[in-house]
PDB file of N, CA and C in Angstrom:
ATOM      1  N   MET G 199     161.005 -23.888 194.946  1.00 63.00           N
ATOM      2  CA  MET G 199     160.631 -22.490 194.946  1.00 63.00           C
ATOM      3  C   MET G 199     159.336 -22.327 195.727  1.00 63.00           C
ATOM      4  N   GLN G 200     159.292 -21.301 196.576  1.00 74.00           N
ATOM      5  CA  GLN G 200     158.118 -21.049 197.386  1.00 74.00           C
ATOM      6  C   GLN G 200     156.997 -20.444 196.550  1.00 74.00           C
ATOM      7  N   ARG G 201     155.782 -20.612 197.060  1.00 80.00           N
ATOM      8  CA  ARG G 201     154.651 -19.937 196.422  1.00 80.00           C
ATOM      9  C   ARG G 201     154.739 -18.452 196.729  1.00 80.00           C
ATOM     10  N   PRO G 202     154.344 -17.593 195.796  1.00 80.00           N
ATOM     11  CA  PRO G 202     154.397 -16.150 196.076  1.00 80.00           C
ATOM     12  C   PRO G 202     153.347 -15.770 197.116  1.00 80.00           C
ATOM     13  N   ASN G 203     153.705 -14.805 197.966  1.00 85.00           N
ATOM     14  CA  ASN G 203     152.747 -14.351 198.963  1.00 85.00           C
ATOM     15  C   ASN G 203     151.857 -13.259 198.369  1.00 85.00           C
ATOM     16  N   ALA G 204     150.933 -12.761 199.147  1.00 87.00           N
ATOM     17  CA  ALA G 204     149.946 -11.798 198.647  1.00 87.00           C
ATOM     18  C   ALA G 204     150.596 -10.488 198.202  1.00 87.00           C
ATOM     19  N   ALA G 205     151.618 -10.051 198.923  1.00 87.00           N
ATOM     20  CA  ALA G 205     152.280  -8.795 198.557  1.00 87.00           C
ATOM     21  C   ALA G 205     153.015  -8.937 197.222  1.00 87.00           C
ATOM     22  N   GLN G 206     153.644 -10.074 197.004  1.00 89.00           N
ATOM     23  CA  GLN G 206     154.336 -10.284 195.737  1.00 89.00           C
ATOM     24  C   GLN G 206     153.345 -10.298 194.574  1.00 89.00           C
ATOM     25  N   LEU G 207     152.211 -10.945 194.763  1.00 89.00           N
ATOM     26  CA  LEU G 207     151.197 -10.981 193.704  1.00 89.00           C
ATOM     27  C   LEU G 207     150.640  -9.588 193.425  1.00 89.00           C
ATOM     28  N   ALA G 208     150.387  -8.825 194.481  1.00 92.00           N
ATOM     29  CA  ALA G 208     149.817  -7.487 194.309  1.00 92.00           C
ATOM     30  C   ALA G 208     150.799  -6.549 193.617  1.00 92.00           C
ATOM     31  N   TYR G 209     152.047  -6.521 194.082  1.00 91.00           N
ATOM     32  CA  TYR G 209     153.034  -5.635 193.467  1.00 91.00           C
ATOM     33  C   TYR G 209     153.353  -6.057 192.036  1.00 91.00           C
ATOM     34  N   GLY G 210     153.451  -7.351 191.792  1.00 91.00           N
ATOM     35  CA  GLY G 210     153.727  -7.821 190.438  1.00 91.00           C
ATOM     36  C   GLY G 210     152.604  -7.485 189.470  1.00 91.00           C
ATOM     37  N   SER G 211     151.363  -7.696 189.906  1.00 93.00           N
ATOM     38  CA  SER G 211     150.210  -7.395 189.041  1.00 93.00           C
ATOM     39  C   SER G 211     150.099  -5.900 188.767  1.00 93.00           C
ATOM     40  N   ALA G 212     150.291  -5.095 189.807  1.00 94.00           N
ATOM     41  CA  ALA G 212     150.229  -3.646 189.613  1.00 94.00           C
ATOM     42  C   ALA G 212     151.333  -3.164 188.694  1.00 94.00           C
ATOM     43  N   THR G 213     152.505  -3.758 188.798  1.00 93.00           N
ATOM     44  CA  THR G 213     153.620  -3.380 187.927  1.00 93.00           C
ATOM     45  C   THR G 213     153.318  -3.739 186.482  1.00 93.00           C
ATOM     46  N   VAL G 214     152.746  -4.912 186.252  1.00 95.00           N
ATOM     47  CA  VAL G 214     152.409  -5.316 184.884  1.00 95.00           C
ATOM     48  C   VAL G 214     151.428  -4.336 184.260  1.00 95.00           C
ATOM     49  N   VAL G 215     150.368  -4.030 184.980  1.00 95.00           N
ATOM     50  CA  VAL G 215     149.320  -3.164 184.421  1.00 95.00           C
ATOM     51  C   VAL G 215     149.842  -1.743 184.192  1.00 95.00           C
ATOM     52  N   LEU G 216     150.453  -1.177 185.226  1.00 95.00           N
ATOM     53  CA  LEU G 216     150.897   0.217 185.119  1.00 95.00           C
ATOM     54  C   LEU G 216     152.040   0.392 184.117  1.00 95.00           C
ATOM     55  N   SER G 217     152.990  -0.522 184.108  1.00 95.00           N
ATOM     56  CA  SER G 217     154.101  -0.379 183.162  1.00 95.00           C
ATOM     57  C   SER G 217     153.642  -0.609 181.727  1.00 95.00           C
ATOM     58  N   THR G 218     152.711  -1.519 181.508  1.00 95.00           N
ATOM     59  CA  THR G 218     152.206  -1.752 180.154  1.00 95.00           C
ATOM     60  C   THR G 218     151.448  -0.540 179.641  1.00 95.00           C
ATOM     61  N   VAL G 219     150.603   0.040 180.467  1.00 95.00           N
ATOM     62  CA  VAL G 219     149.860   1.237 180.052  1.00 95.00           C
ATOM     63  C   VAL G 219     150.819   2.395 179.787  1.00 95.00           C
ATOM     64  N   ALA G 220     151.798   2.577 180.667  1.00 95.00           N
ATOM     65  CA  ALA G 220     152.758   3.670 180.480  1.00 95.00           C
ATOM     66  C   ALA G 220     153.586   3.469 179.215  1.00 95.00           C
ATOM     67  N   LEU G 221     154.043   2.248 178.967  1.00 94.00           N
ATOM     68  CA  LEU G 221     154.839   1.991 177.766  1.00 94.00           C
ATOM     69  C   LEU G 221     154.012   2.159 176.490  1.00 94.00           C
ATOM     70  N   LEU G 222     152.759   1.756 176.523  1.00 94.00           N
ATOM     71  CA  LEU G 222     151.902   1.942 175.348  1.00 94.00           C
ATOM     72  C   LEU G 222     151.660   3.418 175.071  1.00 94.00           C
ATOM     73  N   LEU G 223     151.450   4.204 176.139  1.00 95.00           N
ATOM     74  CA  LEU G 223     151.228   5.634 175.938  1.00 95.00           C
ATOM     75  C   LEU G 223     152.496   6.350 175.472  1.00 95.00           C
ATOM     76  N   LEU G 224     153.628   5.974 176.046  1.00 94.00           N
ATOM     77  CA  LEU G 224     154.874   6.652 175.698  1.00 94.00           C
ATOM     78  C   LEU G 224     155.402   6.251 174.321  1.00 94.00           C
ATOM     79  N   SER G 225     155.211   4.986 173.945  1.00 92.00           N
ATOM     80  CA  SER G 225     155.760   4.538 172.664  1.00 92.00           C
ATOM     81  C   SER G 225     154.888   4.977 171.486  1.00 92.00           C
ATOM     82  N   GLY G 226     153.588   5.037 171.693  1.00 90.00           N
ATOM     83  CA  GLY G 226     152.683   5.441 170.629  1.00 90.00           C
ATOM     84  C   GLY G 226     152.591   4.422 169.506  1.00 90.00           C
ATOM     85  N   THR G 227     152.904   3.190 169.767  1.00 89.00           N
ATOM     86  CA  THR G 227     152.857   2.159 168.732  1.00 89.00           C
ATOM     87  C   THR G 227     151.417   1.778 168.402  1.00 89.00           C
ATOM     88  N   THR G 228     151.184   1.459 167.146  1.00 90.00           N
ATOM     89  CA  THR G 228     149.846   1.055 166.707  1.00 90.00           C
ATOM     90  C   THR G 228     149.864  -0.292 166.012  1.00 90.00           C
ATOM     91  N   THR G 229     151.043  -0.860 165.823  1.00 94.00           N
ATOM     92  CA  THR G 229     151.123  -2.152 165.136  1.00 94.00           C
ATOM     93  C   THR G 229     150.915  -3.278 166.134  1.00 94.00           C
ATOM     94  N   THR G 230     150.480  -4.398 165.626  1.00 95.00           N
ATOM     95  CA  THR G 230     150.241  -5.553 166.476  1.00 95.00           C
ATOM     96  C   THR G 230     151.540  -6.063 167.094  1.00 95.00           C
ATOM     97  N   LEU G 231     152.593  -6.085 166.313  1.00 96.00           N
ATOM     98  CA  LEU G 231     153.880  -6.556 166.813  1.00 96.00           C
ATOM     99  C   LEU G 231     154.421  -5.623 167.905  1.00 96.00           C
ATOM    100  N   GLY G 232     154.253  -4.330 167.750  1.00 95.00           N
ATOM    101  CA  GLY G 232     154.703  -3.374 168.751  1.00 95.00           C
ATOM    102  C   GLY G 232     153.930  -3.497 170.050  1.00 95.00           C
ATOM    103  N   ILE G 233     152.620  -3.674 169.943  1.00 94.00           N
ATOM    104  CA  ILE G 233     151.786  -3.835 171.140  1.00 94.00           C
ATOM    105  C   ILE G 233     152.137  -5.129 171.859  1.00 94.00           C
ATOM    106  N   ALA G 234     152.384  -6.196 171.106  1.00 96.00           N
ATOM    107  CA  ALA G 234     152.772  -7.469 171.715  1.00 96.00           C
ATOM    108  C   ALA G 234     154.121  -7.349 172.421  1.00 96.00           C
ATOM    109  N   ALA G 235     155.054  -6.611 171.829  1.00 96.00           N
ATOM    110  CA  ALA G 235     156.367  -6.425 172.450  1.00 96.00           C
ATOM    111  C   ALA G 235     156.253  -5.612 173.739  1.00 96.00           C
ATOM    112  N   VAL G 236     155.429  -4.584 173.727  1.00 95.00           N
ATOM    113  CA  VAL G 236     155.232  -3.766 174.927  1.00 95.00           C
ATOM    114  C   VAL G 236     154.563  -4.594 176.028  1.00 95.00           C
ATOM    115  N   CYS G 237     153.592  -5.407 175.665  1.00 95.00           N
ATOM    116  CA  CYS G 237     152.921  -6.261 176.659  1.00 95.00           C
ATOM    117  C   CYS G 237     153.884  -7.285 177.248  1.00 95.00           C
ATOM    118  N   ALA G 238     154.728  -7.854 176.412  1.00 96.00           N
ATOM    119  CA  ALA G 238     155.729  -8.812 176.899  1.00 96.00           C
ATOM    120  C   ALA G 238     156.727  -8.128 177.830  1.00 96.00           C
ATOM    121  N   ALA G 239     157.126  -6.911 177.492  1.00 95.00           N
ATOM    122  CA  ALA G 239     158.054  -6.171 178.349  1.00 95.00           C
ATOM    123  C   ALA G 239     157.412  -5.852 179.696  1.00 95.00           C
ATOM    124  N   GLY G 240     156.142  -5.466 179.710  1.00 95.00           N
ATOM    125  CA  GLY G 240     155.439  -5.200 180.958  1.00 95.00           C
ATOM    126  C   GLY G 240     155.299  -6.453 181.814  1.00 95.00           C
ATOM    127  N   LEU G 241     155.040  -7.579 181.160  1.00 95.00           N
ATOM    128  CA  LEU G 241     154.930  -8.837 181.886  1.00 95.00           C
ATOM    129  C   LEU G 241     156.262  -9.243 182.500  1.00 95.00           C
ATOM    130  N   MET G 242     157.331  -9.096 181.754  1.00 95.00           N
ATOM    131  CA  MET G 242     158.663  -9.438 182.271  1.00 95.00           C
ATOM    132  C   MET G 242     159.039  -8.519 183.435  1.00 95.00           C
ATOM    133  N   LEU G 243     158.704  -7.244 183.328  1.00 94.00           N
ATOM    134  CA  LEU G 243     159.000  -6.310 184.414  1.00 94.00           C
ATOM    135  C   LEU G 243     158.199  -6.664 185.672  1.00 94.00           C
ATOM    136  N   GLY G 244     156.954  -7.054 185.523  1.00 93.00           N
ATOM    137  CA  GLY G 244     156.139  -7.461 186.670  1.00 93.00           C
ATOM    138  C   GLY G 244     156.662  -8.719 187.336  1.00 93.00           C
ATOM    139  N   VAL G 245     157.099  -9.680 186.544  1.00 92.00           N
ATOM    140  CA  VAL G 245     157.680 -10.901 187.105  1.00 92.00           C
ATOM    141  C   VAL G 245     158.977 -10.574 187.840  1.00 92.00           C
ATOM    142  N   LEU G 246     159.777  -9.678 187.275  1.00 92.00           N
ATOM    143  CA  LEU G 246     161.028  -9.277 187.911  1.00 92.00           C
ATOM    144  C   LEU G 246     160.771  -8.611 189.262  1.00 92.00           C
ATOM    145  N   VAL G 247     159.767  -7.744 189.333  1.00 90.00           N
ATOM    146  CA  VAL G 247     159.428  -7.077 190.590  1.00 90.00           C
ATOM    147  C   VAL G 247     158.941  -8.094 191.615  1.00 90.00           C
ATOM    148  N   ALA G 248     158.110  -9.035 191.208  1.00 89.00           N
ATOM    149  CA  ALA G 248     157.559 -10.017 192.140  1.00 89.00           C
ATOM    150  C   ALA G 248     158.636 -10.968 192.664  1.00 89.00           C
ATOM    151  N   VAL G 249     159.582 -11.334 191.807  1.00 88.00           N
ATOM    152  CA  VAL G 249     160.613 -12.291 192.211  1.00 88.00           C
ATOM    153  C   VAL G 249     161.662 -11.645 193.104  1.00 88.00           C
ATOM    154  N   THR G 250     162.024 -10.405 192.828  1.00 89.00           N
ATOM    155  CA  THR G 250     163.077  -9.753 193.603  1.00 89.00           C
ATOM    156  C   THR G 250     162.580  -9.127 194.897  1.00 89.00           C
ATOM    157  N   MET G 251     161.287  -9.172 195.158  1.00 83.00           N
ATOM    158  CA  MET G 251     160.742  -8.608 196.388  1.00 83.00           C
ATOM    159  C   MET G 251     161.169  -9.466 197.568  1.00 83.00           C
ATOM    160  N   PRO G 252     161.588  -8.847 198.679  1.00 79.00           N
ATOM    161  CA  PRO G 252     162.032  -9.648 199.827  1.00 79.00           C
ATOM    162  C   PRO G 252     160.877 -10.427 200.446  1.00 79.00           C
ATOM    163  N   VAL G 253     161.198 -11.625 200.914  1.00 72.00           N
ATOM    164  CA  VAL G 253     160.203 -12.507 201.520  1.00 72.00           C
ATOM    165  C   VAL G 253     160.344 -12.414 203.031  1.00 72.00           C
ATOM    166  N   ARG G 254     159.241 -12.524 203.745  1.00 68.00           N
ATOM    167  CA  ARG G 254     159.267 -12.464 205.203  1.00 68.00           C
ATOM    168  C   ARG G 254     160.087 -13.637 205.727  1.00 68.00           C
ATOM    169  N   THR G 255     161.042 -13.359 206.625  1.00 68.00           N
ATOM    170  CA  THR G 255     161.916 -14.412 207.129  1.00 68.00           C
ATOM    171  C   THR G 255     161.425 -15.002 208.440  1.00 68.00           C
ATOM    172  N   ARG G 256     160.705 -14.239 209.243  1.00 67.00           N
ATOM    173  CA  ARG G 256     160.236 -14.792 210.502  1.00 67.00           C
ATOM    174  C   ARG G 256     158.819 -15.331 210.328  1.00 67.00           C
ATOM    175  N   HIS G 257     158.518 -16.362 211.072  1.00 66.00           N
ATOM    176  CA  HIS G 257     157.225 -17.013 210.976  1.00 66.00           C
ATOM    177  C   HIS G 257     156.241 -16.390 211.956  1.00 66.00           C
ATOM    178  N   VAL G 258     154.988 -16.532 211.650  1.00 63.00           N
ATOM    179  CA  VAL G 258     153.940 -16.030 212.527  1.00 63.00           C
ATOM    180  C   VAL G 258     153.812 -16.987 213.704  1.00 63.00           C
ATOM    181  N   LYS G 259     153.815 -16.438 214.917  1.00 68.00           N
ATOM    182  CA  LYS G 259     153.725 -17.277 216.101  1.00 68.00           C
ATOM    183  C   LYS G 259     152.279 -17.673 216.349  1.00 68.00           C
ATOM    184  N   THR G 260     152.101 -18.921 216.736  1.00 67.00           N
ATOM    185  CA  THR G 260     150.777 -19.409 217.088  1.00 67.00           C
ATOM    186  C   THR G 260     150.753 -19.680 218.581  1.00 67.00           C
ATOM    187  N   PRO G 261     149.643 -19.435 219.254  1.00 68.00           N
ATOM    188  CA  PRO G 261     149.590 -19.672 220.693  1.00 68.00           C
ATOM    189  C   PRO G 261     149.676 -21.170 220.998  1.00 68.00           C
ATOM    190  N   VAL G 262     150.436 -21.489 222.022  1.00 64.00           N
ATOM    191  CA  VAL G 262     150.609 -22.877 222.426  1.00 64.00           C
ATOM    192  C   VAL G 262     149.912 -23.056 223.769  1.00 64.00           C
ATOM    193  N   ALA G 263     149.053 -24.070 223.853  1.00 58.00           N
ATOM    194  CA  ALA G 263     148.337 -24.338 225.100  1.00 58.00           C
ATOM    195  C   ALA G 263     149.300 -24.966 226.096  1.00 58.00           C
ATOM    196  N   THR G 264     149.331 -24.445 227.310  1.00 59.00           N
ATOM    197  CA  THR G 264     150.185 -25.001 228.346  1.00 59.00           C
ATOM    198  C   THR G 264     149.313 -25.637 229.411  1.00 59.00           C
ATOM    199  N   GLY G 265     149.847 -26.630 230.075  1.00 56.00           N
ATOM    200  CA  GLY G 265     149.096 -27.284 231.145  1.00 56.00           C
ATOM    201  C   GLY G 265     148.285 -28.443 230.603  1.00 56.00           C
ATOM    202  N   SER G 266     147.410 -28.955 231.451  1.00 58.00           N
ATOM    203  CA  SER G 266     146.605 -30.110 231.069  1.00 58.00           C
ATOM    204  C   SER G 266     145.428 -29.662 230.205  1.00 58.00           C
ATOM    205  N   PRO G 267     144.911 -30.566 229.388  1.00 58.00           N
ATOM    206  CA  PRO G 267     143.762 -30.207 228.548  1.00 58.00           C
ATOM    207  C   PRO G 267     142.515 -29.880 229.364  1.00 58.00           C
ATOM    208  N   ASP G 268     142.329 -30.536 230.536  1.00 59.00           N
ATOM    209  CA  ASP G 268     141.156 -30.247 231.359  1.00 59.00           C
ATOM    210  C   ASP G 268     141.213 -28.822 231.897  1.00 59.00           C
ATOM    211  N   ARG G 269     142.376 -28.377 232.216  1.00 60.00           N
ATOM    212  CA  ARG G 269     142.554 -27.039 232.747  1.00 60.00           C
ATOM    213  C   ARG G 269     142.289 -25.979 231.678  1.00 60.00           C
ATOM    214  N   ALA G 270     142.658 -26.281 230.439  1.00 55.00           N
ATOM    215  CA  ALA G 270     142.438 -25.335 229.345  1.00 55.00           C
ATOM    216  C   ALA G 270     140.951 -25.150 229.073  1.00 55.00           C
ATOM    217  N   HIS G 271     140.174 -26.239 229.200  1.00 59.00           N
ATOM    218  CA  HIS G 271     138.743 -26.142 228.934  1.00 59.00           C
ATOM    219  C   HIS G 271     137.981 -25.520 230.090  1.00 59.00           C
ATOM    220  N   SER G 272     138.525 -25.579 231.294  1.00 64.00           N
ATOM    221  CA  SER G 272     137.814 -25.015 232.440  1.00 64.00           C
ATOM    222  C   SER G 272     137.834 -23.493 232.422  1.00 64.00           C
ATOM    223  N   ALA G 273     138.738 -22.894 231.656  1.00 67.00           N
ATOM    224  CA  ALA G 273     138.840 -21.442 231.606  1.00 67.00           C
ATOM    225  C   ALA G 273     137.830 -20.831 230.642  1.00 67.00           C
ATOM    226  N   VAL G 274     137.117 -21.650 229.892  1.00 70.00           N
ATOM    227  CA  VAL G 274     136.151 -21.135 228.926  1.00 70.00           C
ATOM    228  C   VAL G 274     134.901 -20.707 229.671  1.00 70.00           C
ATOM    229  N   ARG G 275     134.460 -19.475 229.444  1.00 76.00           N
ATOM    230  CA  ARG G 275     133.263 -18.969 230.108  1.00 76.00           C
ATOM    231  C   ARG G 275     132.091 -18.965 229.140  1.00 76.00           C
ATOM    232  N   VAL G 276     130.964 -19.379 229.637  1.00 74.00           N
ATOM    233  CA  VAL G 276     129.743 -19.389 228.842  1.00 74.00           C
ATOM    234  C   VAL G 276     128.799 -18.367 229.463  1.00 74.00           C
ATOM    235  N   PRO G 277     128.271 -17.435 228.667  1.00 75.00           N
ATOM    236  CA  PRO G 277     127.374 -16.433 229.242  1.00 75.00           C
ATOM    237  C   PRO G 277     126.072 -17.077 229.729  1.00 75.00           C
ATOM    238  N   ALA G 278     125.535 -16.522 230.815  1.00 73.00           N
ATOM    239  CA  ALA G 278     124.288 -17.037 231.377  1.00 73.00           C
ATOM    240  C   ALA G 278     123.118 -16.647 230.488  1.00 73.00           C
ATOM    241  N   ALA G 279     122.088 -17.449 230.521  1.00 70.00           N
ATOM    242  CA  ALA G 279     120.894 -17.158 229.734  1.00 70.00           C
ATOM    243  C   ALA G 279     120.199 -15.933 230.311  1.00 70.00           C
ATOM    244  N   PRO G 280     119.672 -15.057 229.449  1.00 67.00           N
ATOM    245  CA  PRO G 280     118.975 -13.872 229.964  1.00 67.00           C
ATOM    246  C   PRO G 280     117.710 -14.268 230.729  1.00 67.00           C
ATOM    247  N   VAL G 281     117.507 -13.632 231.870  1.00 68.00           N
ATOM    248  CA  VAL G 281     116.353 -13.931 232.713  1.00 68.00           C
ATOM    249  C   VAL G 281     115.394 -12.759 232.647  1.00 68.00           C
ATOM    250  N   GLY G 282     114.120 -13.058 232.522  1.00 65.00           N
ATOM    251  CA  GLY G 282     113.102 -12.007 232.511  1.00 65.00           C
ATOM    252  C   GLY G 282     113.174 -11.149 231.288  1.00 65.00           C
ATOM    253  N   ALA G 283     113.285 -11.766 230.142  1.00 58.00           N
ATOM    254  CA  ALA G 283     113.401 -11.022 228.911  1.00 58.00           C
ATOM    255  C   ALA G 283     112.052 -10.607 228.376  1.00 58.00           C
ATOM    256  N   GLY G 284     111.020 -10.673 229.192  1.00 60.00           N
ATOM    257  CA  GLY G 284     109.698 -10.262 228.753  1.00 60.00           C
ATOM    258  C   GLY G 284     108.816 -11.401 228.354  1.00 60.00           C
ATOM    259  N   ALA G 285     109.278 -12.614 228.473  1.00 57.00           N
ATOM    260  CA  ALA G 285     108.475 -13.775 228.073  1.00 57.00           C
ATOM    261  C   ALA G 285     107.293 -13.976 229.022  1.00 57.00           C
ATOM    262  N   ASP G 286     107.471 -13.613 230.303  1.00 57.00           N
ATOM    263  CA  ASP G 286     106.403 -13.813 231.279  1.00 57.00           C
ATOM    264  C   ASP G 286     105.336 -12.720 231.206  1.00 57.00           C
ATOM    265  N   THR G 287     105.650 -11.580 230.678  1.00 59.00           N
ATOM    266  CA  THR G 287     104.728 -10.457 230.677  1.00 59.00           C
ATOM    267  C   THR G 287     103.905 -10.341 229.395  1.00 59.00           C
ATOM    268  N   ARG G 288     104.089 -11.248 228.479  1.00 57.00           N
ATOM    269  CA  ARG G 288     103.309 -11.182 227.227  1.00 57.00           C
ATOM    270  C   ARG G 288     101.847 -11.565 227.486  1.00 57.00           C
ATOM    271  N   THR G 289     100.986 -10.941 226.760  1.00 61.00           N
ATOM    272  CA  THR G 289      99.575 -11.302 226.850  1.00 61.00           C
ATOM    273  C   THR G 289      99.171 -11.931 225.538  1.00 61.00           C
ATOM    274  N   GLY G 290      98.487 -13.018 225.618  1.00 58.00           N
ATOM    275  CA  GLY G 290      98.052 -13.695 224.407  1.00 58.00           C
ATOM    276  C   GLY G 290      96.826 -13.040 223.821  1.00 58.00           C
ATOM    277  N   SER G 291      96.706 -13.029 222.511  1.00 55.00           N
ATOM    278  CA  SER G 291      95.516 -12.456 221.919  1.00 55.00           C
ATOM    279  C   SER G 291      94.729 -13.493 221.189  1.00 55.00           C
TER     280      SER G 291
END
């Protein structure tokens, strides 16, 4: 079984919280057993939403370097050092 992705975790967690709050408000239960049953139902519903959510089927493409390694490094540009940035015009005190 694959690890859940970020969307599955987010939707599952939101479903657990929102469904549990809604069920507690709608049922109006005050007993410990009733609250535990509502919490278990919310948890099961969140797991169901996370598991049945479609998973991305295509993979993210990564850039592949073509050509020789020396050629790949020669394309890297390094900015020139700033000239005359005021270092020569300072007066010492």
